[in-house]
Amino acid sequence: MKGRNMESPHSVNSPRRTLSLSKQRRATVSFLDPDDKTSGFGLSGDHGPKPSEVYGFVGSITTVVATVIFFIWAYVPESWLQSAGISYYPSRYWALAVPTYVMVTIILMLGFYIGLNFISTPSPSSLNTVFDKFSRDPLSNECSLEDEKPIDPISDIGLDRINDVMFNNAT
């Protein structure tokens, strides 16, 4: 037995609308951005890469080149650098000092962040850990109809009720 309000074997019923996918009307899907200005052939109005793509490409190439230069400076012997005509470069001390300073700075920043969180958190005995500006007691609305009860508004559950449910097996 087919569905009640089915117009054709290819339609789908929905509580809000009936979507027909019959052979007479085919659905079309467009993947174009609304910001793209389409020309007669479906191409976007402005051609070429987006600036974010260019910045990403240049950034990745710069990172690779800087890493290669750093490793050459840090690990190639000085005699090889001088034979290649490179005579002026920073002291090898900085090959160890800069990464060490960066790592210590990151560790100190993490420690500082954790310390600020401990300072700004109220103590466990404070009532601010239990109540806030959004706390409300459940309202008791008596309904005149005994068959139907209204849905209770959103409110917090009191600690006494939670303790009773968890520890006294009360329901």
Coordinates of C-alpha atoms in Angstrom, one line a residue:
M1 CA 0.0 0.0 0.0
K2 CA 1.4 3.4 -1.0
G3 CA 1.5 6.5 1.1
R4 CA -1.7 8.5 1.4
N5 CA -0.8 11.8 -0.2
M6 CA 1.8 10.6 -2.7
E7 CA 1.5 12.3 -6.1
S8 CA 4.0 10.1 -7.9
P9 CA 6.3 7.2 -7.0
H10 CA 9.2 9.7 -6.8
S11 CA 7.8 12.2 -4.3
V12 CA 8.6 12.5 -0.6
N13 CA 6.1 13.7 2.0
S14 CA 7.2 16.1 4.7
P15 CA 5.2 17.7 7.5
R16 CA 6.0 21.1 6.1
R17 CA 6.0 20.5 2.4
T18 CA 5.8 17.9 -0.3
L19 CA 8.9 17.6 -2.4
S20 CA 8.3 16.2 -5.8
L21 CA 11.2 14.6 -7.7
S22 CA 9.2 13.4 -10.7
K23 CA 10.7 13.1 -14.1
Q24 CA 8.8 16.2 -15.4
R25 CA 10.5 18.5 -12.9
R26 CA 14.2 17.8 -12.2
A27 CA 15.8 19.5 -9.2
T28 CA 18.8 21.7 -10.1
V29 CA 21.7 22.2 -7.6
S30 CA 24.0 25.2 -7.9
F31 CA 27.4 25.3 -6.1
L32 CA 28.2 28.9 -7.1
D33 CA 28.9 31.5 -4.4
P34 CA 26.3 34.3 -4.3
D35 CA 29.3 36.8 -4.4
D36 CA 30.5 35.4 -7.7
K37 CA 29.5 37.5 -10.7
T38 CA 28.7 35.0 -13.4
S39 CA 29.4 35.7 -17.1
G40 CA 27.7 34.0 -20.0
F41 CA 29.7 30.8 -19.7
G42 CA 29.4 30.3 -15.9
L43 CA 32.9 31.6 -15.1
S44 CA 33.4 34.0 -12.2
G45 CA 33.9 37.7 -13.1
D46 CA 37.4 38.1 -11.6
H47 CA 40.0 35.4 -12.4
G48 CA 43.1 34.3 -10.5
P49 CA 43.8 33.1 -7.0
K50 CA 42.4 34.8 -3.9
P51 CA 44.7 36.9 -1.7
S52 CA 44.5 34.4 1.2
E53 CA 45.7 31.6 -1.1
V54 CA 48.7 33.7 -2.2
Y55 CA 49.6 34.6 1.4
G56 CA 49.4 31.0 2.4
F57 CA 51.6 29.9 -0.5
V58 CA 54.2 32.6 0.1
G59 CA 54.1 31.9 3.9
S60 CA 54.7 28.2 3.4
I61 CA 57.6 28.7 1.0
T62 CA 59.2 31.4 3.3
T63 CA 59.0 29.0 6.2
V64 CA 60.7 26.2 4.3
V65 CA 63.5 28.5 3.0
A66 CA 64.0 30.0 6.5
T67 CA 64.2 26.5 8.0
V68 CA 66.8 25.4 5.5
I69 CA 68.9 28.5 6.0
F70 CA 68.7 28.0 9.8
F71 CA 69.9 24.4 9.6
I72 CA 72.7 25.3 7.2
W73 CA 73.8 28.1 9.5
A74 CA 73.6 25.9 12.6
Y75 CA 75.1 22.7 11.4
V76 CA 77.5 23.3 8.5
P77 CA 81.1 23.8 9.6
E78 CA 82.5 27.4 9.4
S79 CA 85.2 26.4 6.9
W80 CA 82.5 25.2 4.5
L81 CA 80.6 28.5 4.9
Q82 CA 83.8 30.6 4.3
S83 CA 84.7 28.5 1.2
A84 CA 81.2 29.3 -0.2
G85 CA 81.9 33.0 0.3
I86 CA 79.7 33.5 3.4
S87 CA 81.8 35.3 5.9
Y88 CA 79.3 37.3 7.9
Y89 CA 76.7 35.5 9.9
P90 CA 75.5 35.5 13.6
S91 CA 77.3 33.7 16.3
R92 CA 76.5 30.0 16.7
Y93 CA 75.4 30.8 20.2
W94 CA 72.1 32.1 18.9
A95 CA 71.4 28.7 17.2
L96 CA 70.9 27.3 20.7
A97 CA 69.8 30.5 22.5
V98 CA 66.8 31.5 20.3
P99 CA 65.0 28.2 20.3
T100 CA 65.7 27.9 24.1
Y101 CA 64.3 31.3 24.8
V102 CA 61.3 30.6 22.7
M103 CA 60.5 27.4 24.5
V104 CA 61.0 29.0 27.9
T105 CA 58.8 31.8 26.9
I106 CA 56.0 29.4 25.9
I107 CA 56.3 27.5 29.1
L108 CA 56.2 30.7 31.2
M109 CA 53.1 31.9 29.3
L110 CA 51.3 28.6 29.9
G111 CA 52.2 28.8 33.6
F112 CA 51.1 32.4 33.8
Y113 CA 47.8 31.5 32.1
I114 CA 47.1 28.6 34.5
G115 CA 48.0 30.9 37.4
L116 CA 45.5 33.6 36.2
N117 CA 42.8 30.9 36.0
F118 CA 43.5 29.8 39.6
I119 CA 43.4 33.4 40.8
S120 CA 40.1 34.2 39.0
T121 CA 38.3 31.0 40.1
P122 CA 36.3 31.4 43.3
S123 CA 37.2 29.1 46.2
P124 CA 35.2 25.9 46.6
S125 CA 33.5 27.2 49.7
S126 CA 32.2 30.3 47.9
L127 CA 28.5 30.4 47.0
N128 CA 29.5 31.9 43.6
T129 CA 30.4 28.3 42.5
V130 CA 26.8 27.3 43.1
F131 CA 24.7 30.3 42.2
D132 CA 25.2 32.9 39.5
K133 CA 23.1 35.7 37.9
F134 CA 21.2 33.1 35.8
S135 CA 20.2 30.9 38.7
R136 CA 16.4 30.6 39.3
D137 CA 14.2 28.5 41.5
P138 CA 11.7 26.4 39.7
L139 CA 8.3 28.1 39.6
S140 CA 5.3 26.2 40.7
N141 CA 2.4 26.9 38.3
E142 CA -0.8 25.3 39.2
C143 CA -2.9 24.5 36.2
S144 CA -6.7 24.5 36.3
L145 CA -6.8 21.5 33.9
E146 CA -5.8 18.3 35.7
D147 CA -5.3 16.3 32.6
E148 CA -2.7 18.6 31.0
K149 CA 0.3 20.0 32.8
P150 CA 2.3 22.9 31.3
I151 CA 5.9 22.4 30.5
D152 CA 8.0 23.8 33.4
P153 CA 10.2 26.8 32.6
I154 CA 14.0 26.3 32.5
S155 CA 15.5 26.6 36.0
D156 CA 18.3 25.2 38.1
I157 CA 17.9 22.1 40.2
G158 CA 18.6 22.8 43.9
L159 CA 21.6 21.1 45.6
D160 CA 19.2 19.5 48.1
R161 CA 17.3 17.8 45.3
I162 CA 20.5 16.6 43.5
N163 CA 21.9 15.3 46.8
D164 CA 18.7 13.4 47.5
V165 CA 18.7 11.8 44.0
M166 CA 22.3 10.9 44.1
F167 CA 22.9 9.8 47.6
N168 CA 19.5 8.8 49.1
N169 CA 18.1 7.0 46.0
A170 CA 15.1 9.3 46.0
T171 CA 13.3 9.9 42.7

